[in-house]
JSON list of C-alpha atoms in Angstrom, two decimals:
[
{"chain": "C", "resi": 1, "resn": "GLY", "atom": "CA", "xyz": [51.34, 28.01, -28.90]},
{"chain": "C", "resi": 2, "resn": "ASP", "atom": "CA", "xyz": [53.34, 31.10, -29.67]},
{"chain": "C", "resi": 3, "resn": "SER", "atom": "CA", "xyz": [51.69, 33.82, -31.69]},
{"chain": "C", "resi": 4, "resn": "VAL", "atom": "CA", "xyz": [52.29, 37.34, -32.94]},
{"chain": "C", "resi": 5, "resn": "THR", "atom": "CA", "xyz": [49.62, 39.91, -33.73]},
{"chain": "C", "resi": 6, "resn": "GLN", "atom": "CA", "xyz": [50.35, 43.03, -35.75]},
{"chain": "C", "resi": 7, "resn": "MET", "atom": "CA", "xyz": [48.17, 46.00, -36.46]},
{"chain": "C", "resi": 8, "resn": "GLU", "atom": "CA", "xyz": [46.38, 45.56, -39.72]},
{"chain": "C", "resi": 9, "resn": "GLY", "atom": "CA", "xyz": [47.44, 47.57, -42.68]},
{"chain": "C", "resi": 10, "resn": "PRO", "atom": "CA", "xyz": [47.92, 48.92, -45.07]},
{"chain": "C", "resi": 11, "resn": "VAL", "atom": "CA", "xyz": [49.41, 52.02, -43.53]},
{"chain": "C", "resi": 12, "resn": "THR", "atom": "CA", "xyz": [49.76, 55.07, -45.75]},
{"chain": "C", "resi": 13, "resn": "LEU", "atom": "CA", "xyz": [51.77, 58.07, -44.61]},
{"chain": "C", "resi": 14, "resn": "SER", "atom": "CA", "xyz": [53.26, 61.21, -46.02]},
{"chain": "C", "resi": 15, "resn": "GLU", "atom": "CA", "xyz": [57.00, 61.66, -45.99]},
{"chain": "C", "resi": 16, "resn": "GLU", "atom": "CA", "xyz": [58.39, 62.84, -42.63]},
{"chain": "C", "resi": 17, "resn": "ALA", "atom": "CA", "xyz": [55.35, 61.59, -40.73]},
{"chain": "C", "resi": 18, "resn": "PHE", "atom": "CA", "xyz": [55.66, 59.59, -37.52]},
{"chain": "C", "resi": 19, "resn": "LEU", "atom": "CA", "xyz": [55.25, 55.84, -37.82]},
{"chain": "C", "resi": 20, "resn": "THR", "atom": "CA", "xyz": [53.98, 53.33, -35.30]},
{"chain": "C", "resi": 21, "resn": "ILE", "atom": "CA", "xyz": [53.22, 49.72, -36.11]},
{"chain": "C", "resi": 22, "resn": "ASN", "atom": "CA", "xyz": [51.83, 47.82, -33.16]},
{"chain": "C", "resi": 23, "resn": "CYS", "atom": "CA", "xyz": [52.92, 44.30, -32.33]},
{"chain": "C", "resi": 24, "resn": "THR", "atom": "CA", "xyz": [51.87, 42.11, -29.43]},
{"chain": "C", "resi": 25, "resn": "TYR", "atom": "CA", "xyz": [52.84, 38.55, -28.74]},
{"chain": "C", "resi": 26, "resn": "THR", "atom": "CA", "xyz": [51.96, 35.43, -26.80]},
{"chain": "C", "resi": 27, "resn": "ALA", "atom": "CA", "xyz": [54.74, 33.09, -25.84]},
{"chain": "C", "resi": 28, "resn": "THR", "atom": "CA", "xyz": [55.91, 30.85, -23.08]},
{"chain": "C", "resi": 29, "resn": "GLY", "atom": "CA", "xyz": [59.17, 31.68, -21.46]},
{"chain": "C", "resi": 30, "resn": "TYR", "atom": "CA", "xyz": [61.31, 34.56, -22.62]},
{"chain": "C", "resi": 31, "resn": "PRO", "atom": "CA", "xyz": [61.28, 34.91, -26.39]},
{"chain": "C", "resi": 32, "resn": "SER", "atom": "CA", "xyz": [63.53, 37.05, -28.54]},
{"chain": "C", "resi": 33, "resn": "LEU", "atom": "CA", "xyz": [61.66, 39.60, -30.63]},
{"chain": "C", "resi": 34, "resn": "PHE", "atom": "CA", "xyz": [62.37, 40.81, -34.14]},
{"chain": "C", "resi": 35, "resn": "TRP", "atom": "CA", "xyz": [61.22, 43.18, -36.81]},
{"chain": "C", "resi": 36, "resn": "TYR", "atom": "CA", "xyz": [61.86, 42.11, -40.40]},
{"chain": "C", "resi": 37, "resn": "VAL", "atom": "CA", "xyz": [61.34, 44.22, -43.50]},
{"chain": "C", "resi": 38, "resn": "GLN", "atom": "CA", "xyz": [60.56, 42.98, -46.99]},
{"chain": "C", "resi": 39, "resn": "TYR", "atom": "CA", "xyz": [61.14, 45.46, -49.79]},
{"chain": "C", "resi": 40, "resn": "PRO", "atom": "CA", "xyz": [59.36, 44.87, -53.09]},
{"chain": "C", "resi": 41, "resn": "GLY", "atom": "CA", "xyz": [60.88, 41.94, -54.93]},
{"chain": "C", "resi": 42, "resn": "GLU", "atom": "CA", "xyz": [63.38, 41.14, -52.18]},
{"chain": "C", "resi": 43, "resn": "GLY", "atom": "CA", "xyz": [63.75, 38.70, -49.33]},
{"chain": "C", "resi": 44, "resn": "LEU", "atom": "CA", "xyz": [63.16, 39.47, -45.70]},
{"chain": "C", "resi": 45, "resn": "GLN", "atom": "CA", "xyz": [65.85, 41.46, -43.94]},
{"chain": "C", "resi": 46, "resn": "LEU", "atom": "CA", "xyz": [66.35, 41.78, -40.23]},
{"chain": "C", "resi": 47, "resn": "LEU", "atom": "CA", "xyz": [65.57, 45.35, -39.24]},
{"chain": "C", "resi": 48, "resn": "LEU", "atom": "CA", "xyz": [66.13, 45.14, -35.49]},
{"chain": "C", "resi": 49, "resn": "LYS", "atom": "CA", "xyz": [65.85, 42.79, -32.56]},
{"chain": "C", "resi": 50, "resn": "ALA", "atom": "CA", "xyz": [65.67, 42.61, -28.78]},
{"chain": "C", "resi": 51, "resn": "THR", "atom": "CA", "xyz": [66.49, 39.58, -26.72]},
{"chain": "C", "resi": 52, "resn": "LYS", "atom": "CA", "xyz": [65.30, 40.48, -23.24]},
{"chain": "C", "resi": 53, "resn": "ALA", "atom": "CA", "xyz": [62.81, 42.66, -21.43]},
{"chain": "C", "resi": 54, "resn": "ASP", "atom": "CA", "xyz": [63.39, 46.43, -21.66]},
{"chain": "C", "resi": 55, "resn": "ASP", "atom": "CA", "xyz": [65.91, 46.03, -24.46]},
{"chain": "C", "resi": 56, "resn": "LYS", "atom": "CA", "xyz": [65.56, 48.57, -27.24]},
{"chain": "C", "resi": 57, "resn": "GLY", "atom": "CA", "xyz": [66.43, 47.51, -30.76]},
{"chain": "C", "resi": 58, "resn": "SER", "atom": "CA", "xyz": [67.24, 50.24, -33.25]},
{"chain": "C", "resi": 59, "resn": "ASN", "atom": "CA", "xyz": [68.39, 50.51, -36.85]},
{"chain": "C", "resi": 60, "resn": "LYS", "atom": "CA", "xyz": [68.01, 53.03, -39.70]},
{"chain": "C", "resi": 61, "resn": "GLY", "atom": "CA", "xyz": [65.98, 55.35, -37.48]},
{"chain": "C", "resi": 62, "resn": "PHE", "atom": "CA", "xyz": [63.55, 52.61, -36.45]},
{"chain": "C", "resi": 63, "resn": "GLU", "atom": "CA", "xyz": [63.15, 51.62, -32.81]},
{"chain": "C", "resi": 64, "resn": "ALA", "atom": "CA", "xyz": [61.25, 49.04, -30.81]},
{"chain": "C", "resi": 65, "resn": "THR", "atom": "CA", "xyz": [61.31, 48.29, -27.09]},
{"chain": "C", "resi": 66, "resn": "TYR", "atom": "CA", "xyz": [60.69, 44.84, -25.61]},
{"chain": "C", "resi": 67, "resn": "ARG", "atom": "CA", "xyz": [57.88, 45.38, -23.10]},
{"chain": "C", "resi": 68, "resn": "LYS", "atom": "CA", "xyz": [57.30, 42.22, -21.11]},
{"chain": "C", "resi": 69, "resn": "GLU", "atom": "CA", "xyz": [54.54, 43.73, -18.97]},
{"chain": "C", "resi": 70, "resn": "THR", "atom": "CA", "xyz": [52.41, 44.52, -22.01]},
{"chain": "C", "resi": 71, "resn": "THR", "atom": "CA", "xyz": [53.85, 41.73, -24.20]},
{"chain": "C", "resi": 72, "resn": "SER", "atom": "CA", "xyz": [54.49, 44.26, -26.92]},
{"chain": "C", "resi": 73, "resn": "PHE", "atom": "CA", "xyz": [57.24, 45.24, -29.36]},
{"chain": "C", "resi": 74, "resn": "HIS", "atom": "CA", "xyz": [55.87, 48.24, -31.24]},
{"chain": "C", "resi": 75, "resn": "LEU", "atom": "CA", "xyz": [57.90, 49.61, -34.16]},
{"chain": "C", "resi": 76, "resn": "GLU", "atom": "CA", "xyz": [58.40, 53.37, -34.37]},
{"chain": "C", "resi": 77, "resn": "LYS", "atom": "CA", "xyz": [60.15, 55.86, -36.61]},
{"chain": "C", "resi": 78, "resn": "GLY", "atom": "CA", "xyz": [60.11, 59.58, -36.13]},
{"chain": "C", "resi": 79, "resn": "SER", "atom": "CA", "xyz": [60.24, 60.62, -39.76]},
{"chain": "C", "resi": 80, "resn": "VAL", "atom": "CA", "xyz": [59.53, 58.14, -42.54]},
{"chain": "C", "resi": 81, "resn": "GLN", "atom": "CA", "xyz": [60.88, 58.34, -46.06]},
{"chain": "C", "resi": 82, "resn": "VAL", "atom": "CA", "xyz": [59.53, 57.11, -49.36]},
{"chain": "C", "resi": 83, "resn": "SER", "atom": "CA", "xyz": [62.26, 54.46, -49.31]},
{"chain": "C", "resi": 84, "resn": "ASP", "atom": "CA", "xyz": [60.71, 52.97, -46.15]},
{"chain": "C", "resi": 85, "resn": "SER", "atom": "CA", "xyz": [57.78, 51.69, -48.18]},
{"chain": "C", "resi": 86, "resn": "ALA", "atom": "CA", "xyz": [57.80, 47.94, -47.61]},
{"chain": "C", "resi": 87, "resn": "VAL", "atom": "CA", "xyz": [56.12, 45.14, -45.70]},
{"chain": "C", "resi": 88, "resn": "TYR", "atom": "CA", "xyz": [57.08, 44.91, -42.03]},
{"chain": "C", "resi": 89, "resn": "PHE", "atom": "CA", "xyz": [56.87, 41.69, -40.06]},
{"chain": "C", "resi": 90, "resn": "CYS", "atom": "CA", "xyz": [57.04, 41.30, -36.31]},
{"chain": "C", "resi": 91, "resn": "ALA", "atom": "CA", "xyz": [58.38, 37.92, -35.19]},
{"chain": "C", "resi": 92, "resn": "LEU", "atom": "CA", "xyz": [59.52, 35.98, -32.19]},
{"chain": "C", "resi": 93, "resn": "THR", "atom": "CA", "xyz": [61.62, 32.99, -31.46]},
{"chain": "C", "resi": 94, "resn": "ALA", "atom": "CA", "xyz": [61.48, 31.04, -28.29]},
{"chain": "C", "resi": 95, "resn": "GLY", "atom": "CA", "xyz": [64.51, 29.83, -26.43]},
{"chain": "C", "resi": 96, "resn": "GLY", "atom": "CA", "xyz": [65.58, 26.32, -25.78]},
{"chain": "C", "resi": 97, "resn": "THR", "atom": "CA", "xyz": [65.25, 23.64, -28.42]},
{"chain": "C", "resi": 98, "resn": "SER", "atom": "CA", "xyz": [62.96, 25.71, -30.61]},
{"chain": "C", "resi": 99, "resn": "TYR", "atom": "CA", "xyz": [65.48, 28.52, -30.90]},
{"chain": "C", "resi": 100, "resn": "GLY", "atom": "CA", "xyz": [65.61, 29.79, -34.40]},
{"chain": "C", "resi": 101, "resn": "LYS", "atom": "CA", "xyz": [62.05, 28.81, -35.36]},
{"chain": "C", "resi": 102, "resn": "LEU", "atom": "CA", "xyz": [60.44, 32.13, -36.09]},
{"chain": "C", "resi": 103, "resn": "THR", "atom": "CA", "xyz": [56.77, 32.82, -35.56]},
{"chain": "C", "resi": 104, "resn": "PHE", "atom": "CA", "xyz": [55.65, 35.75, -37.70]},
{"chain": "C", "resi": 105, "resn": "GLY", "atom": "CA", "xyz": [52.86, 38.25, -37.48]},
{"chain": "C", "resi": 106, "resn": "GLN", "atom": "CA", "xyz": [50.71, 38.80, -40.55]},
{"chain": "C", "resi": 107, "resn": "GLY", "atom": "CA", "xyz": [52.78, 41.67, -41.87]},
{"chain": "C", "resi": 108, "resn": "THR", "atom": "CA", "xyz": [51.92, 45.34, -42.29]},
{"chain": "C", "resi": 109, "resn": "ILE", "atom": "CA", "xyz": [52.20, 47.05, -45.64]},
{"chain": "C", "resi": 110, "resn": "LEU", "atom": "CA", "xyz": [53.61, 50.57, -45.35]},
{"chain": "C", "resi": 111, "resn": "THR", "atom": "CA", "xyz": [53.35, 53.06, -48.19]},
{"chain": "C", "resi": 112, "resn": "VAL", "atom": "CA", "xyz": [55.00, 56.45, -47.87]},
{"chain": "C", "resi": 113, "resn": "HIS", "atom": "CA", "xyz": [54.04, 59.19, -50.30]},
{"chain": "C", "resi": 114, "resn": "PRO", "atom": "CA", "xyz": [56.27, 62.17, -51.16]},
{"chain": "N", "resi": 1, "resn": "GLY", "atom": "CA", "xyz": [76.95, 40.65, -45.34]},
{"chain": "N", "resi": 2, "resn": "ALA", "atom": "CA", "xyz": [75.50, 37.15, -45.25]},
{"chain": "N", "resi": 3, "resn": "VAL", "atom": "CA", "xyz": [73.67, 36.25, -48.44]},
{"chain": "N", "resi": 4, "resn": "VAL", "atom": "CA", "xyz": [71.20, 33.46, -49.10]},
{"chain": "N", "resi": 5, "resn": "SER", "atom": "CA", "xyz": [70.20, 32.65, -52.64]},
{"chain": "N", "resi": 6, "resn": "GLN", "atom": "CA", "xyz": [67.30, 30.65, -53.98]},
{"chain": "N", "resi": 7, "resn": "HIS", "atom": "CA", "xyz": [66.95, 29.03, -57.35]},
{"chain": "N", "resi": 8, "resn": "PRO", "atom": "CA", "xyz": [64.82, 29.29, -59.33]},
{"chain": "N", "resi": 9, "resn": "SER", "atom": "CA", "xyz": [63.21, 32.60, -58.48]},
{"chain": "N", "resi": 10, "resn": "ARG", "atom": "CA", "xyz": [60.12, 31.67, -60.41]},
{"chain": "N", "resi": 11, "resn": "VAL", "atom": "CA", "xyz": [58.86, 28.37, -61.79]},
{"chain": "N", "resi": 12, "resn": "ILE", "atom": "CA", "xyz": [55.74, 27.24, -63.57]},
{"chain": "N", "resi": 13, "resn": "CYS", "atom": "CA", "xyz": [55.01, 23.53, -63.76]},
{"chain": "N", "resi": 14, "resn": "LYS", "atom": "CA", "xyz": [52.21, 21.25, -64.75]},
{"chain": "N", "resi": 15, "resn": "SER", "atom": "CA", "xyz": [50.07, 19.43, -62.25]},
{"chain": "N", "resi": 16, "resn": "GLY", "atom": "CA", "xyz": [51.56, 16.07, -61.31]},
{"chain": "N", "resi": 17, "resn": "THR", "atom": "CA", "xyz": [55.18, 17.00, -61.91]},
{"chain": "N", "resi": 18, "resn": "SER", "atom": "CA", "xyz": [57.86, 17.58, -59.27]},
{"chain": "N", "resi": 19, "resn": "VAL", "atom": "CA", "xyz": [59.80, 20.76, -58.70]},
{"chain": "N", "resi": 20, "resn": "LYS", "atom": "CA", "xyz": [63.07, 21.24, -56.83]},
{"chain": "N", "resi": 21, "resn": "ILE", "atom": "CA", "xyz": [63.98, 24.52, -55.15]},
{"chain": "N", "resi": 22, "resn": "GLU", "atom": "CA", "xyz": [67.52, 25.19, -53.98]},
{"chain": "N", "resi": 23, "resn": "CYS", "atom": "CA", "xyz": [68.57, 27.33, -51.05]},
{"chain": "N", "resi": 24, "resn": "ARG", "atom": "CA", "xyz": [72.23, 28.27, -50.68]},
{"chain": "N", "resi": 25, "resn": "SER", "atom": "CA", "xyz": [74.16, 30.23, -48.10]},
{"chain": "N", "resi": 26, "resn": "LEU", "atom": "CA", "xyz": [76.77, 31.98, -50.20]},
{"chain": "N", "resi": 27, "resn": "ASP", "atom": "CA", "xyz": [79.31, 33.28, -47.72]},
{"chain": "N", "resi": 28, "resn": "PHE", "atom": "CA", "xyz": [78.66, 31.45, -44.49]},
{"chain": "N", "resi": 29, "resn": "GLN", "atom": "CA", "xyz": [77.92, 27.99, -43.17]},
{"chain": "N", "resi": 30, "resn": "ALA", "atom": "CA", "xyz": [74.51, 26.99, -41.95]},
{"chain": "N", "resi": 31, "resn": "THR", "atom": "CA", "xyz": [73.82, 23.80, -40.05]},
{"chain": "N", "resi": 32, "resn": "THR", "atom": "CA", "xyz": [70.16, 24.73, -39.96]},
{"chain": "N", "resi": 33, "resn": "MET", "atom": "CA", "xyz": [67.91, 26.03, -42.70]},
{"chain": "N", "resi": 34, "resn": "PHE", "atom": "CA", "xyz": [64.21, 26.76, -42.51]},
{"chain": "N", "resi": 35, "resn": "TRP", "atom": "CA", "xyz": [61.57, 26.52, -45.21]},
{"chain": "N", "resi": 36, "resn": "TYR", "atom": "CA", "xyz": [58.56, 28.83, -45.15]},
{"chain": "N", "resi": 37, "resn": "ARG", "atom": "CA", "xyz": [55.51, 29.26, -47.27]},
{"chain": "N", "resi": 38, "resn": "GLN", "atom": "CA", "xyz": [53.89, 32.65, -47.80]},
{"chain": "N", "resi": 39, "resn": "PHE", "atom": "CA", "xyz": [50.41, 33.03, -49.18]},
{"chain": "N", "resi": 40, "resn": "PRO", "atom": "CA", "xyz": [49.34, 36.30, -50.81]},
{"chain": "N", "resi": 41, "resn": "LYS", "atom": "CA", "xyz": [48.89, 39.07, -48.26]},
{"chain": "N", "resi": 42, "resn": "GLN", "atom": "CA", "xyz": [49.54, 36.62, -45.45]},
{"chain": "N", "resi": 43, "resn": "SER", "atom": "CA", "xyz": [52.35, 35.87, -43.12]},
{"chain": "N", "resi": 44, "resn": "LEU", "atom": "CA", "xyz": [55.10, 33.30, -43.47]},
{"chain": "N", "resi": 45, "resn": "MET", "atom": "CA", "xyz": [54.26, 29.82, -42.28]},
{"chain": "N", "resi": 46, "resn": "LEU", "atom": "CA", "xyz": [57.10, 27.60, -41.17]},
{"chain": "N", "resi": 47, "resn": "MET", "atom": "CA", "xyz": [56.99, 24.30, -43.04]},
{"chain": "N", "resi": 48, "resn": "ALA", "atom": "CA", "xyz": [60.08, 22.50, -41.82]},
{"chain": "N", "resi": 49, "resn": "THR", "atom": "CA", "xyz": [63.46, 22.79, -40.20]},
{"chain": "N", "resi": 50, "resn": "SER", "atom": "CA", "xyz": [66.34, 21.30, -42.13]},
{"chain": "N", "resi": 51, "resn": "ASN", "atom": "CA", "xyz": [69.47, 20.18, -40.32]},
{"chain": "N", "resi": 52, "resn": "GLU", "atom": "CA", "xyz": [72.62, 19.29, -42.21]},
{"chain": "N", "resi": 53, "resn": "GLY", "atom": "CA", "xyz": [73.18, 15.57, -42.31]},
{"chain": "N", "resi": 54, "resn": "SER", "atom": "CA", "xyz": [69.91, 14.57, -40.64]},
{"chain": "N", "resi": 55, "resn": "LYS", "atom": "CA", "xyz": [66.24, 14.29, -41.41]},
{"chain": "N", "resi": 56, "resn": "ALA", "atom": "CA", "xyz": [64.15, 17.41, -41.56]},
{"chain": "N", "resi": 57, "resn": "THR", "atom": "CA", "xyz": [61.63, 18.21, -38.88]},
{"chain": "N", "resi": 58, "resn": "TYR", "atom": "CA", "xyz": [58.22, 19.08, -40.27]},
{"chain": "N", "resi": 59, "resn": "GLU", "atom": "CA", "xyz": [55.61, 21.31, -38.70]},
{"chain": "N", "resi": 60, "resn": "GLN", "atom": "CA", "xyz": [52.22, 19.91, -37.90]},
{"chain": "N", "resi": 61, "resn": "GLY", "atom": "CA", "xyz": [50.03, 19.60, -40.96]},
{"chain": "N", "resi": 62, "resn": "VAL", "atom": "CA", "xyz": [52.89, 19.62, -43.48]},
{"chain": "N", "resi": 63, "resn": "GLU", "atom": "CA", "xyz": [53.13, 16.44, -45.55]},
{"chain": "N", "resi": 64, "resn": "LYS", "atom": "CA", "xyz": [56.71, 15.21, -45.42]},
{"chain": "N", "resi": 65, "resn": "ASP", "atom": "CA", "xyz": [56.22, 12.89, -48.37]},
{"chain": "N", "resi": 66, "resn": "LYS", "atom": "CA", "xyz": [55.01, 15.75, -50.50]},
{"chain": "N", "resi": 67, "resn": "PHE", "atom": "CA", "xyz": [57.62, 18.31, -49.47]},
{"chain": "N", "resi": 68, "resn": "LEU", "atom": "CA", "xyz": [60.93, 16.49, -49.52]},
{"chain": "N", "resi": 69, "resn": "ILE", "atom": "CA", "xyz": [63.81, 18.31, -47.89]},
{"chain": "N", "resi": 70, "resn": "ASN", "atom": "CA", "xyz": [67.46, 17.46, -48.24]},
{"chain": "N", "resi": 71, "resn": "HIS", "atom": "CA", "xyz": [70.28, 19.30, -46.49]},
{"chain": "N", "resi": 72, "resn": "ALA", "atom": "CA", "xyz": [73.37, 17.61, -47.85]},
{"chain": "N", "resi": 73, "resn": "SER", "atom": "CA", "xyz": [75.96, 20.24, -47.03]},
{"chain": "N", "resi": 74, "resn": "LEU", "atom": "CA", "xyz": [76.53, 23.23, -44.80]},
{"chain": "N", "resi": 75, "resn": "THR", "atom": "CA", "xyz": [75.61, 25.58, -47.63]},
{"chain": "N", "resi": 76, "resn": "LEU", "atom": "CA", "xyz": [72.80, 23.86, -49.50]},
{"chain": "N", "resi": 77, "resn": "SER", "atom": "CA", "xyz": [69.28, 22.71, -48.73]},
{"chain": "N", "resi": 78, "resn": "THR", "atom": "CA", "xyz": [66.71, 21.64, -51.29]},
{"chain": "N", "resi": 79, "resn": "LEU", "atom": "CA", "xyz": [62.93, 21.48, -51.18]},
{"chain": "N", "resi": 80, "resn": "THR", "atom": "CA", "xyz": [61.23, 19.20, -53.67]},
{"chain": "N", "resi": 81, "resn": "VAL", "atom": "CA", "xyz": [57.50, 19.57, -54.17]},
{"chain": "N", "resi": 82, "resn": "THR", "atom": "CA", "xyz": [56.42, 16.17, -55.42]},
{"chain": "N", "resi": 83, "resn": "SER", "atom": "CA", "xyz": [53.37, 15.59, -57.60]},
{"chain": "N", "resi": 84, "resn": "ALA", "atom": "CA", "xyz": [52.54, 19.27, -57.46]},
{"chain": "N", "resi": 85, "resn": "HIS", "atom": "CA", "xyz": [48.95, 20.45, -57.62]},
{"chain": "N", "resi": 86, "resn": "PRO", "atom": "CA", "xyz": [47.50, 23.92, -58.11]},
{"chain": "N", "resi": 87, "resn": "GLU", "atom": "CA", "xyz": [46.94, 24.29, -54.36]},
{"chain": "N", "resi": 88, "resn": "ASP", "atom": "CA", "xyz": [50.71, 24.03, -53.91]},
{"chain": "N", "resi": 89, "resn": "SER", "atom": "CA", "xyz": [51.12, 27.29, -55.81]},
{"chain": "N", "resi": 90, "resn": "SER", "atom": "CA", "xyz": [52.72, 29.70, -53.40]},
{"chain": "N", "resi": 91, "resn": "PHE", "atom": "CA", "xyz": [55.79, 31.71, -52.52]},
{"chain": "N", "resi": 92, "resn": "TYR", "atom": "CA", "xyz": [58.43, 29.52, -50.86]},
{"chain": "N", "resi": 93, "resn": "ILE", "atom": "CA", "xyz": [61.11, 31.19, -48.76]},
{"chain": "N", "resi": 94, "resn": "CYS", "atom": "CA", "xyz": [64.13, 29.66, -47.11]},
{"chain": "N", "resi": 95, "resn": "SER", "atom": "CA", "xyz": [66.29, 31.02, -44.36]},
{"chain": "N", "resi": 96, "resn": "ALA", "atom": "CA", "xyz": [69.67, 29.91, -43.13]},
{"chain": "N", "resi": 97, "resn": "ARG", "atom": "CA", "xyz": [70.85, 30.16, -39.56]},
{"chain": "N", "resi": 98, "resn": "SER", "atom": "CA", "xyz": [74.49, 31.06, -39.31]},
{"chain": "N", "resi": 99, "resn": "ILE", "atom": "CA", "xyz": [77.02, 29.28, -37.19]},
{"chain": "N", "resi": 100, "resn": "PRO", "atom": "CA", "xyz": [78.42, 31.79, -34.70]},
{"chain": "N", "resi": 101, "resn": "GLY", "atom": "CA", "xyz": [81.69, 33.15, -35.95]},
{"chain": "N", "resi": 102, "resn": "THR", "atom": "CA", "xyz": [81.17, 32.36, -39.61]},
{"chain": "N", "resi": 103, "resn": "SER", "atom": "CA", "xyz": [79.12, 35.42, -40.44]},
{"chain": "N", "resi": 104, "resn": "GLY", "atom": "CA", "xyz": [79.94, 37.79, -37.62]},
{"chain": "N", "resi": 105, "resn": "GLY", "atom": "CA", "xyz": [76.71, 37.08, -35.79]},
{"chain": "N", "resi": 106, "resn": "SER", "atom": "CA", "xyz": [75.35, 34.54, -33.39]},
{"chain": "N", "resi": 107, "resn": "TYR", "atom": "CA", "xyz": [72.62, 32.35, -34.78]},
{"chain": "N", "resi": 108, "resn": "GLU", "atom": "CA", "xyz": [71.30, 35.04, -37.05]},
{"chain": "N", "resi": 109, "resn": "GLN", "atom": "CA", "xyz": [68.78, 33.97, -39.68]},
{"chain": "N", "resi": 110, "resn": "TYR", "atom": "CA", "xyz": [69.22, 35.21, -43.20]},
{"chain": "N", "resi": 111, "resn": "PHE", "atom": "CA", "xyz": [66.45, 34.92, -45.73]},
{"chain": "N", "resi": 112, "resn": "GLY", "atom": "CA", "xyz": [66.52, 34.06, -49.37]},
{"chain": "N", "resi": 113, "resn": "PRO", "atom": "CA", "xyz": [64.58, 36.14, -51.91]},
{"chain": "N", "resi": 114, "resn": "GLY", "atom": "CA", "xyz": [61.93, 33.45, -52.35]},
{"chain": "N", "resi": 115, "resn": "THR", "atom": "CA", "xyz": [60.66, 31.22, -55.16]},
{"chain": "N", "resi": 116, "resn": "ARG", "atom": "CA", "xyz": [57.31, 31.77, -56.78]},
{"chain": "N", "resi": 117, "resn": "LEU", "atom": "CA", "xyz": [55.78, 28.40, -57.71]},
{"chain": "N", "resi": 118, "resn": "THR", "atom": "CA", "xyz": [52.80, 28.27, -60.02]},
{"chain": "N", "resi": 119, "resn": "VAL", "atom": "CA", "xyz": [51.22, 24.92, -60.76]},
{"chain": "N", "resi": 120, "resn": "THR", "atom": "CA", "xyz": [48.92, 24.83, -63.76]}
]
């Protein structure tokens, strides 16, 4: 079945540091890929997405590129802020009849210190 | 933006009782809603897919008679945990998939803030 593997956390960085959270996936066909963020006490929010190979999703300074050859969708940000502290989930959804059913990675806790 | 609410946000109940959790899309219509369960420090596990006006589709290993799902309208789905036991204690999250054109997106999923269930 489909699966998503994220780098294990927690990740602790100083403000303005470079962030990378690795995500690899296993899926049949051509899935769409997502990064969701969950701030403390809130629901998941879509951070960015990519729907086909070589697409780059970006939002709020975060970027991720859909790499079909390495089955990866790593999340990056050049300069993190304290307000980026949250849990980040990589996810995929397959096409066809299962469209919309999200398969999540285990989540990575990010803490950014001033 | 599209908002999904859940009620209650937190509930404590005694073992053997039933608990109903509501999931509402506040400013868009959703023919499909999803129910997830999240264990501490773990990922979200899809429990079931709820389609308006039809029976829910449950994931393998999820007891449909224990987790009753009703999706009576385009803006409301409910999850009822029947005869709850301490092992049902968890964080339950719903998401609603928008109908293209009603929220500016195409089949976007929007998540509720979750419901913390504690069974004593």
